[in-house]
XYZ file of C-alpha atoms in Angstrom:
569
model
C 127.294 175.298 6.561
C 124.372 174.703 6.503
C 122.024 172.053 8.159
C 118.588 171.814 9.779
C 119.185 170.057 13.549
C 118.037 172.945 15.895
C 120.117 175.130 17.833
C 119.912 174.140 21.262
C 118.680 177.284 23.597
C 121.000 178.334 26.511
C 121.458 175.728 29.389
C 119.952 172.603 27.959
C 121.586 169.505 27.684
C 122.215 167.600 24.460
C 120.538 164.599 24.037
C 122.725 162.429 22.995
C 124.660 162.548 26.227
C 121.630 162.335 28.467
C 120.454 158.670 27.106
C 124.215 157.634 28.377
C 124.206 159.044 31.720
C 120.592 157.033 32.310
C 122.346 153.892 31.137
C 125.312 154.351 33.801
C 122.569 154.988 35.907
C 120.361 151.487 35.664
C 123.967 150.275 35.552
C 125.474 151.150 38.939
C 121.445 150.513 40.371
C 121.489 147.153 39.045
C 125.800 146.278 40.403
C 124.392 147.635 44.009
C 121.789 145.526 44.206
C 123.806 142.246 43.100
C 126.632 143.873 45.566
C 123.848 143.703 47.978
C 121.945 140.575 47.565
C 126.047 138.609 47.769
C 127.587 140.623 51.736
C 123.531 139.299 52.400
C 123.767 135.893 51.480
C 127.459 135.834 52.519
C 126.187 137.374 56.188
C 123.427 134.346 56.338
C 125.970 131.857 55.426
C 128.141 132.703 58.337
C 124.771 132.435 60.937
C 124.524 129.359 62.230
C 121.543 127.745 62.926
C 120.412 124.790 65.562
C 117.200 122.769 65.399
C 115.101 122.631 67.809
C 112.697 121.248 69.819
C 108.702 122.512 69.039
C 105.191 121.307 69.873
C 103.186 118.664 68.307
C 103.649 115.315 67.837
C 101.891 112.023 69.467
C 103.508 109.404 71.558
C 102.524 105.661 71.675
C 102.546 103.244 73.531
C 101.609 99.652 74.304
C 101.012 98.184 77.683
C 101.094 95.069 78.538
C 96.989 94.411 80.018
C 93.890 96.725 80.168
C 93.224 99.208 82.842
C 90.801 98.429 85.746
C 90.553 100.701 87.965
C 92.050 104.544 86.009
C 90.658 104.970 90.634
C 94.186 106.271 93.185
C 93.194 104.082 95.865
C 92.190 100.909 94.104
C 95.140 101.057 91.570
C 98.266 99.902 93.793
C 97.605 96.562 92.800
C 97.554 96.723 88.756
C 101.057 98.073 86.785
C 98.532 99.393 84.330
C 96.421 101.505 86.514
C 99.436 102.265 87.994
C 100.653 104.164 85.060
C 97.647 105.899 84.657
C 97.152 106.942 88.167
C 100.725 108.401 88.229
C 100.069 110.384 85.393
C 96.405 111.596 86.181
C 96.917 112.179 90.549
C 98.875 113.529 92.761
C 98.319 113.067 96.651
C 99.486 115.660 99.556
C 102.946 114.633 99.086
C 105.145 112.833 95.782
C 108.276 110.526 96.441
C 111.134 111.571 95.095
C 113.784 109.400 93.107
C 114.916 108.731 96.792
C 112.391 107.432 98.225
C 111.645 110.298 100.412
C 108.296 112.273 100.387
C 108.320 116.306 99.248
C 105.538 118.111 98.898
C 103.005 118.150 95.974
C 99.823 119.107 96.808
C 100.546 120.897 99.513
C 103.575 123.206 99.251
C 104.503 122.462 103.303
C 103.828 120.239 106.550
C 104.634 120.763 110.413
C 104.616 117.979 113.024
C 104.530 118.209 116.269
C 107.631 116.929 118.800
C 106.094 113.346 120.082
C 104.921 112.646 115.800
C 101.531 112.771 116.866
C 99.935 115.964 114.673
C 101.223 116.728 111.257
C 99.634 120.067 109.217
C 99.549 120.910 105.883
C 99.558 123.753 104.677
C 97.287 123.256 100.814
C 98.915 125.224 97.393
C 97.032 128.270 96.511
C 95.179 128.719 92.941
C 95.447 124.378 91.963
C 92.361 122.828 90.199
C 91.356 119.593 88.956
C 90.940 118.800 84.948
C 87.619 120.488 84.448
C 89.142 123.510 86.196
C 86.550 123.388 89.943
C 89.532 124.400 93.072
C 91.377 122.001 95.132
C 89.492 122.725 98.757
C 90.564 120.842 102.314
C 86.474 119.030 101.655
C 88.650 116.932 98.164
C 91.395 115.583 101.008
C 88.536 114.612 104.106
C 86.683 112.942 101.508
C 89.118 111.192 99.783
C 90.302 110.099 103.636
C 86.952 109.403 104.234
C 85.866 107.550 101.137
C 89.279 105.134 102.530
C 88.012 104.670 106.041
C 84.670 103.622 104.963
C 83.786 100.138 106.553
C 82.750 99.125 103.112
C 85.478 100.377 101.722
C 87.157 98.204 98.949
C 90.851 99.797 99.481
C 93.552 97.548 99.707
C 92.656 96.561 103.351
C 95.949 97.708 105.131
C 95.410 100.564 103.520
C 91.832 101.290 104.884
C 93.059 99.848 107.990
C 95.194 103.153 108.927
C 92.919 105.364 108.331
C 90.317 104.196 110.471
C 93.070 104.507 112.885
C 94.073 108.827 112.000
C 91.272 111.917 112.999
C 91.438 114.328 109.904
C 89.940 117.976 110.226
C 89.232 120.699 108.274
C 91.643 123.996 110.027
C 90.799 126.774 107.640
C 90.345 127.064 103.970
C 93.958 126.206 102.834
C 95.305 124.291 106.353
C 94.721 120.229 107.124
C 95.619 118.034 110.958
C 96.412 114.945 111.155
C 96.304 113.252 114.664
C 97.999 109.408 115.527
C 96.912 107.351 118.210
C 101.216 106.359 117.806
C 103.670 107.904 116.762
C 104.546 106.354 113.530
C 106.957 108.234 111.612
C 106.018 106.464 107.452
C 102.990 108.625 108.349
C 104.082 110.805 105.691
C 104.318 107.690 103.214
C 100.122 107.010 103.185
C 99.870 110.900 102.296
C 101.245 110.483 98.308
C 98.360 108.411 98.006
C 96.224 110.548 94.712
C 93.232 112.559 95.696
C 89.953 112.222 94.384
C 87.264 115.678 93.549
C 84.675 115.425 95.458
C 81.923 117.038 93.933
C 82.084 114.178 91.655
C 82.240 111.479 93.174
C 79.934 113.093 96.302
C 77.206 110.820 95.148
C 79.052 107.515 95.016
C 78.414 105.203 97.927
C 82.257 104.104 99.109
C 80.400 99.669 98.597
C 80.986 101.256 94.927
C 83.840 102.834 94.864
C 85.322 99.612 92.379
C 82.325 99.220 90.203
C 81.280 103.002 89.334
C 82.051 103.932 85.901
C 83.341 107.191 86.941
C 86.793 105.352 86.752
C 86.661 105.082 83.351
C 86.032 109.352 83.514
C 88.834 109.725 86.170
C 89.506 113.704 86.706
C 91.996 114.247 88.035
C 94.926 117.425 89.407
C 98.171 115.430 87.492
C 99.664 116.518 84.229
C 97.749 114.357 82.593
C 94.566 114.236 81.544
C 91.687 111.881 79.415
C 90.896 113.224 76.557
C 89.401 109.725 74.904
C 89.149 105.766 75.988
C 87.714 102.696 74.226
C 88.794 99.330 74.527
C 91.735 99.395 72.468
C 93.509 102.080 74.063
C 93.077 105.887 75.787
C 94.592 109.334 74.460
C 95.820 111.325 77.051
C 97.034 115.621 76.921
C 98.704 118.185 78.795
C 96.181 119.667 81.490
C 95.507 123.007 81.135
C 95.520 123.406 84.665
C 98.718 122.044 85.991
C 101.697 124.679 86.909
C 104.467 123.491 85.686
C 106.547 122.969 82.434
C 103.989 122.113 79.298
C 104.996 119.433 77.115
C 106.246 119.852 73.240
C 104.589 116.703 72.971
C 100.749 117.216 71.960
C 99.989 114.132 73.217
C 100.174 110.399 75.308
C 98.597 107.549 73.635
C 98.877 104.359 75.517
C 97.757 101.028 73.331
C 96.670 97.728 75.096
C 97.561 94.711 74.124
C 97.434 91.595 75.639
C 101.443 91.121 76.306
C 104.281 91.745 76.258
C 105.238 89.975 72.677
C 102.760 91.407 71.507
C 103.879 94.865 72.586
C 107.388 94.173 70.463
C 105.408 93.051 67.570
C 103.444 96.392 67.407
C 106.568 98.172 67.739
C 108.019 95.782 64.847
C 104.893 97.629 62.803
C 105.670 100.521 63.251
C 102.059 101.276 65.250
C 104.296 102.535 68.368
C 106.788 104.937 70.052
C 107.662 102.830 73.228
C 107.477 99.748 74.423
C 106.329 99.982 78.531
C 109.058 97.173 79.514
C 111.899 94.626 77.716
C 111.622 91.488 78.823
C 115.025 89.798 79.498
C 114.158 87.613 77.177
C 113.549 90.030 74.519
C 116.599 92.303 75.492
C 119.396 90.158 72.707
C 116.296 91.176 70.363
C 115.912 94.572 71.523
C 119.977 95.892 71.427
C 120.089 94.842 67.295
C 117.280 97.690 66.515
C 118.786 100.977 65.321
C 115.383 102.129 65.482
C 114.991 102.330 69.961
C 117.165 102.954 72.400
C 117.055 100.979 75.782
C 116.473 102.867 79.161
C 117.612 101.025 82.732
C 116.793 101.579 86.298
C 116.338 99.680 89.103
C 113.303 98.647 90.363
C 112.285 100.045 93.353
C 111.866 96.109 94.793
C 115.078 93.382 95.601
C 114.645 88.960 94.992
C 115.267 86.775 97.558
C 115.301 83.404 99.114
C 112.941 82.969 102.028
C 113.454 80.002 104.805
C 110.597 78.452 106.648
C 112.517 79.158 110.193
C 109.408 78.195 111.968
C 109.634 74.887 110.136
C 110.566 71.538 112.050
C 111.092 69.228 108.987
C 113.371 72.244 108.243
C 114.852 72.768 110.974
C 118.484 72.724 109.939
C 117.584 77.006 108.748
C 117.283 77.758 112.152
C 121.720 77.011 111.989
C 123.062 80.806 111.361
C 125.969 78.655 110.136
C 123.443 76.866 106.616
C 122.401 80.052 105.635
C 125.392 81.453 105.761
C 126.678 78.209 103.904
C 123.836 79.099 101.278
C 124.986 82.379 100.441
C 128.879 81.499 100.650
C 127.365 78.863 97.406
C 126.095 81.029 94.933
C 127.734 82.971 92.636
C 125.233 86.274 92.116
C 126.773 87.886 89.667
C 126.628 84.458 86.989
C 122.751 84.319 88.449
C 122.342 87.991 87.029
C 124.534 87.212 83.754
C 123.186 83.971 83.194
C 119.526 83.685 84.340
C 118.585 87.386 83.796
C 120.786 88.188 80.598
C 122.020 91.134 82.661
C 119.376 92.876 83.935
C 119.790 93.131 87.984
C 122.401 93.822 90.353
C 123.736 91.588 92.944
C 121.362 92.491 96.731
C 123.622 92.651 100.808
C 120.667 94.740 101.789
C 116.644 93.881 102.402
C 116.387 97.753 101.761
C 116.754 99.137 98.237
C 119.589 100.549 96.681
C 117.915 103.817 96.153
C 116.244 104.588 98.889
C 117.515 106.935 101.299
C 118.006 104.921 104.869
C 119.857 101.696 102.408
C 124.116 101.277 104.238
C 126.253 100.596 101.278
C 128.438 99.258 104.424
C 126.773 96.182 104.992
C 128.732 92.712 105.496
C 128.911 91.151 102.386
C 128.533 87.540 100.584
C 131.126 86.506 98.029
C 131.247 84.162 96.132
C 133.405 81.536 98.028
C 131.857 77.735 97.331
C 135.386 76.528 100.128
C 133.816 78.805 102.931
C 130.722 77.452 102.101
C 131.690 73.843 102.823
C 133.542 74.835 105.690
C 131.132 75.898 107.576
C 128.454 73.311 106.877
C 131.035 70.768 107.461
C 132.591 73.070 110.738
C 128.267 72.078 111.719
C 128.408 68.539 111.671
C 127.081 68.320 108.202
C 128.474 65.606 105.906
C 127.928 63.302 103.205
C 129.005 60.198 105.765
C 127.678 57.939 102.828
C 129.217 58.709 99.453
C 125.601 59.248 97.852
C 125.835 63.527 97.005
C 123.597 64.656 99.730
C 124.757 65.775 103.206
C 123.231 64.557 106.537
C 123.489 65.629 109.915
C 121.896 62.997 112.125
C 120.373 60.824 109.927
C 118.275 63.433 108.410
C 119.461 65.349 104.934
C 120.273 68.053 103.896
C 117.066 68.590 101.955
C 114.768 70.674 100.793
C 111.872 72.452 98.579
C 112.189 75.966 96.844
C 108.950 77.239 95.500
C 108.997 80.420 92.915
C 106.146 81.186 91.162
C 105.950 80.346 86.988
C 107.000 83.174 86.137
C 109.410 81.598 83.696
C 112.661 83.983 85.229
C 111.438 82.754 87.813
C 111.317 78.932 86.560
C 114.853 79.552 85.217
C 116.395 80.810 88.164
C 115.212 78.117 91.434
C 116.212 75.924 88.792
C 120.224 77.672 88.454
C 119.967 78.038 92.605
C 119.366 73.898 92.839
C 122.017 73.243 90.570
C 124.549 75.163 93.033
C 123.074 74.710 95.855
C 123.793 70.342 94.200
C 127.501 70.822 94.073
C 127.395 71.670 97.745
C 125.743 68.312 99.136
C 122.347 70.182 99.059
C 119.604 68.441 97.159
C 117.748 71.759 96.156
C 113.704 70.439 94.494
C 112.802 72.923 92.778
C 109.184 74.086 92.086
C 106.506 76.556 90.616
C 103.272 77.261 90.997
C 100.669 79.652 90.655
C 101.579 83.773 91.966
C 98.036 83.521 93.750
C 98.945 79.549 94.470
C 101.863 80.345 95.932
C 100.414 83.174 98.557
C 97.419 81.500 99.110
C 97.897 77.132 99.616
C 101.917 77.898 100.950
C 103.151 81.556 102.355
C 99.900 82.290 103.768
C 100.103 78.703 105.736
C 103.648 78.597 106.173
C 103.493 75.298 104.209
C 106.691 75.763 102.604
C 110.344 75.085 103.114
C 112.384 77.924 101.542
C 110.620 80.467 98.627
C 111.920 82.569 95.886
C 109.896 85.809 96.435
C 110.114 89.695 95.488
C 109.007 92.483 97.604
C 108.364 96.027 96.460
C 109.707 98.895 98.949
C 109.181 101.715 96.735
C 109.197 104.984 99.032
C 109.576 104.849 103.187
C 112.038 102.137 104.032
C 110.218 100.560 107.232
C 110.760 96.772 106.903
C 107.955 96.133 109.721
C 105.618 94.194 108.432
C 107.906 91.806 107.008
C 110.591 90.971 109.428
C 109.067 92.199 112.711
C 108.400 89.624 114.835
C 104.578 90.562 115.350
C 103.575 89.954 111.674
C 105.451 85.867 112.289
C 101.642 85.082 112.690
C 99.910 83.135 109.824
C 98.280 86.374 107.600
C 100.777 88.137 108.588
C 103.535 88.869 105.706
C 107.017 87.726 108.136
C 107.124 84.666 106.060
C 110.366 83.810 107.359
C 108.482 83.764 110.908
C 112.018 85.087 111.981
C 112.463 86.120 115.337
C 115.062 88.385 116.647
C 114.770 90.985 120.069
C 117.278 93.002 118.681
C 115.848 93.390 115.078
C 112.375 94.158 116.696
C 113.905 97.027 118.617
C 115.482 98.539 115.978
C 112.433 98.626 114.178
C 109.423 99.606 117.118
C 112.688 102.290 117.587
C 112.517 103.979 113.844
C 108.808 103.620 113.749
C 108.311 106.370 115.887
C 112.089 108.430 115.212
C 110.428 111.533 113.308
C 114.661 112.588 113.181
C 115.334 111.562 109.345
C 119.330 111.601 110.406
C 118.061 109.783 113.706
C 115.806 107.127 112.312
C 118.542 106.421 109.051
C 120.855 105.115 111.297
C 118.612 102.929 113.211
C 117.562 100.977 109.565
C 121.797 101.413 108.838
C 121.807 99.023 112.834
C 118.674 96.527 111.202
C 120.248 95.846 108.062
C 123.777 94.980 109.458
C 122.175 92.548 111.844
C 120.310 91.794 109.536
C 123.513 90.621 106.791
C 124.705 88.715 109.746
C 121.867 86.277 110.665
C 120.043 85.970 107.052
C 116.693 84.866 107.215
C 116.700 85.300 103.747
C 119.349 84.789 101.595
C 119.552 88.864 99.474
C 119.673 88.212 95.684
C 119.482 90.819 93.531
C 117.737 93.640 92.730
C 116.111 93.922 89.154
C 116.525 96.154 86.706
C 113.809 97.728 84.316
C 114.245 98.631 80.788
C 112.058 101.077 79.177
C 111.759 101.591 74.421
C 111.332 104.136 73.101
C 111.941 105.283 69.251
C 114.428 107.508 67.976
C 112.212 109.205 66.376
C 111.191 110.644 69.905
C 114.917 112.834 71.289
C 115.444 114.084 75.064
C 114.101 111.150 76.598
C 115.729 110.559 80.458
C 115.135 107.671 83.238
C 116.596 108.267 86.584
C 115.390 105.942 89.255
C 112.032 104.858 89.966
C 109.464 104.157 92.873
C 106.743 102.069 90.271
C 107.133 102.449 86.244
C 104.815 105.415 85.994
C 107.835 107.036 86.708
C 109.490 106.677 83.879
C 107.813 109.570 82.775
C 109.179 111.443 85.219
C 110.474 113.794 82.620
C 108.117 113.646 79.479
C 107.997 117.765 79.429
C 110.997 117.752 78.101
C 110.121 114.849 76.059
C 110.287 116.121 71.575
C 109.210 114.917 68.139
C 109.146 117.797 66.394
C 111.663 119.981 65.528
C 112.189 123.534 63.292
C 115.432 125.348 62.939
C 116.884 127.990 64.692
C 119.616 130.920 64.606
C 121.684 129.219 67.089
C 121.658 132.667 69.033
C 118.233 132.089 70.277
C 117.876 128.427 70.648
C 117.073 127.283 73.905
C 117.508 124.026 76.125
C 114.644 122.052 76.106
């Protein structure tokens, strides 16, 4: 049969089978791609991911008040100034969470056996915020500014440093020579340093008035990048040797009072509330967007008796003092007056301090024991008017406090409880300045409710040694006890920490027995932070600025990564 179809050449393939083969190859390729994509998808699905911190974000906190002196030599009184100084400046040493002195700008120190000479060695490669190296000249300059006769620093600080000789041994070593052995000396070396190259042309008399106080340059973990009437912006110090914070900036915004801060947080203007007052605590606890952190403050609140006032000579009777403490349910005081923001105190030292004694004598709530002690001491209500008397004198006194609302409520509460024992207590509030100037300093008072700030060295000498009972000093009670004096004197001269602690334990036991003042409670500090800020932790503090001790670990911004690539913040 004839056909026009061409005859294939030897060794060639027909065209139709070739087309079918190409179609099968393409189909197989697409199938392979689909299978591979499915396998890759299943693999990706099975790899777990986690959220990790990322650098970025701004933490905005409200503080009550406005800065006065952002200067480490002048910031000891004002809380806002303390916040900034704690972040901007460093000293030769610093305090750890137990109030012990540890190295900071100094890498180490030695002390001679007689406790008179301290030699400090600076760390290498430390810099001011402007990149200038820190030298021994900066230390010498800072001490000279405190020693100057016209220096405006706190009088006690200036007076102490004028008794100390300081000299440079070499470019990284300094020697301090004391007049006598004084173990609390190390506490004084925590004061922040000033940069000589910036401050050297400022006379000491102008320390408090120079514009440099609003343009601080230190060695702390943060540095000032902007400051104005409404706030201050801090960013991480690029020369700081430790961990760089995740958060890019810390902004403090100034408000007239704490209620204004709380309102600003409600409006979404802030991430942090620098202090939650006991009166605001219930509302704060109800907010789902607010996390609260509470820690003990290094202070205690007590009732101090005027043991030298003849009009209230009954305070000289130990049985009366003990009865007044037995008559107080201090747990109820903390719950009802402080809204739980406190811990019952049994010692004149902070509970977190390294020298605190756990086993001092304790006075539980025992009104029957209180009445028994008063009866045995001869204080009896003979005329039935509800007030105890003895030899014609009524058991009556005025209880003073400053006009802080919490303190006012506290003295009202105390007065009610003591009246139930037959003691006529008349609460009275005055301004804080008036309390100190008009009543405490001249010793014109019966009893007073006051708080003692006790961060750092536990030395109780300024508050309780008999030499400090004079007018103008701080032993307002006028307590004179030779045994207590000897313990405090020996502890001040003892450089062995363990032996020193033993002396302070003995002092605390004696104090608890004699009760020249009634320890009531250690107040707690509550800090509020938005829940958008993660990994916030607050431990024991020596001052409020210590709330930022773990700030490098806080974070706001996050990202998702495979679990095997995640790092713990």
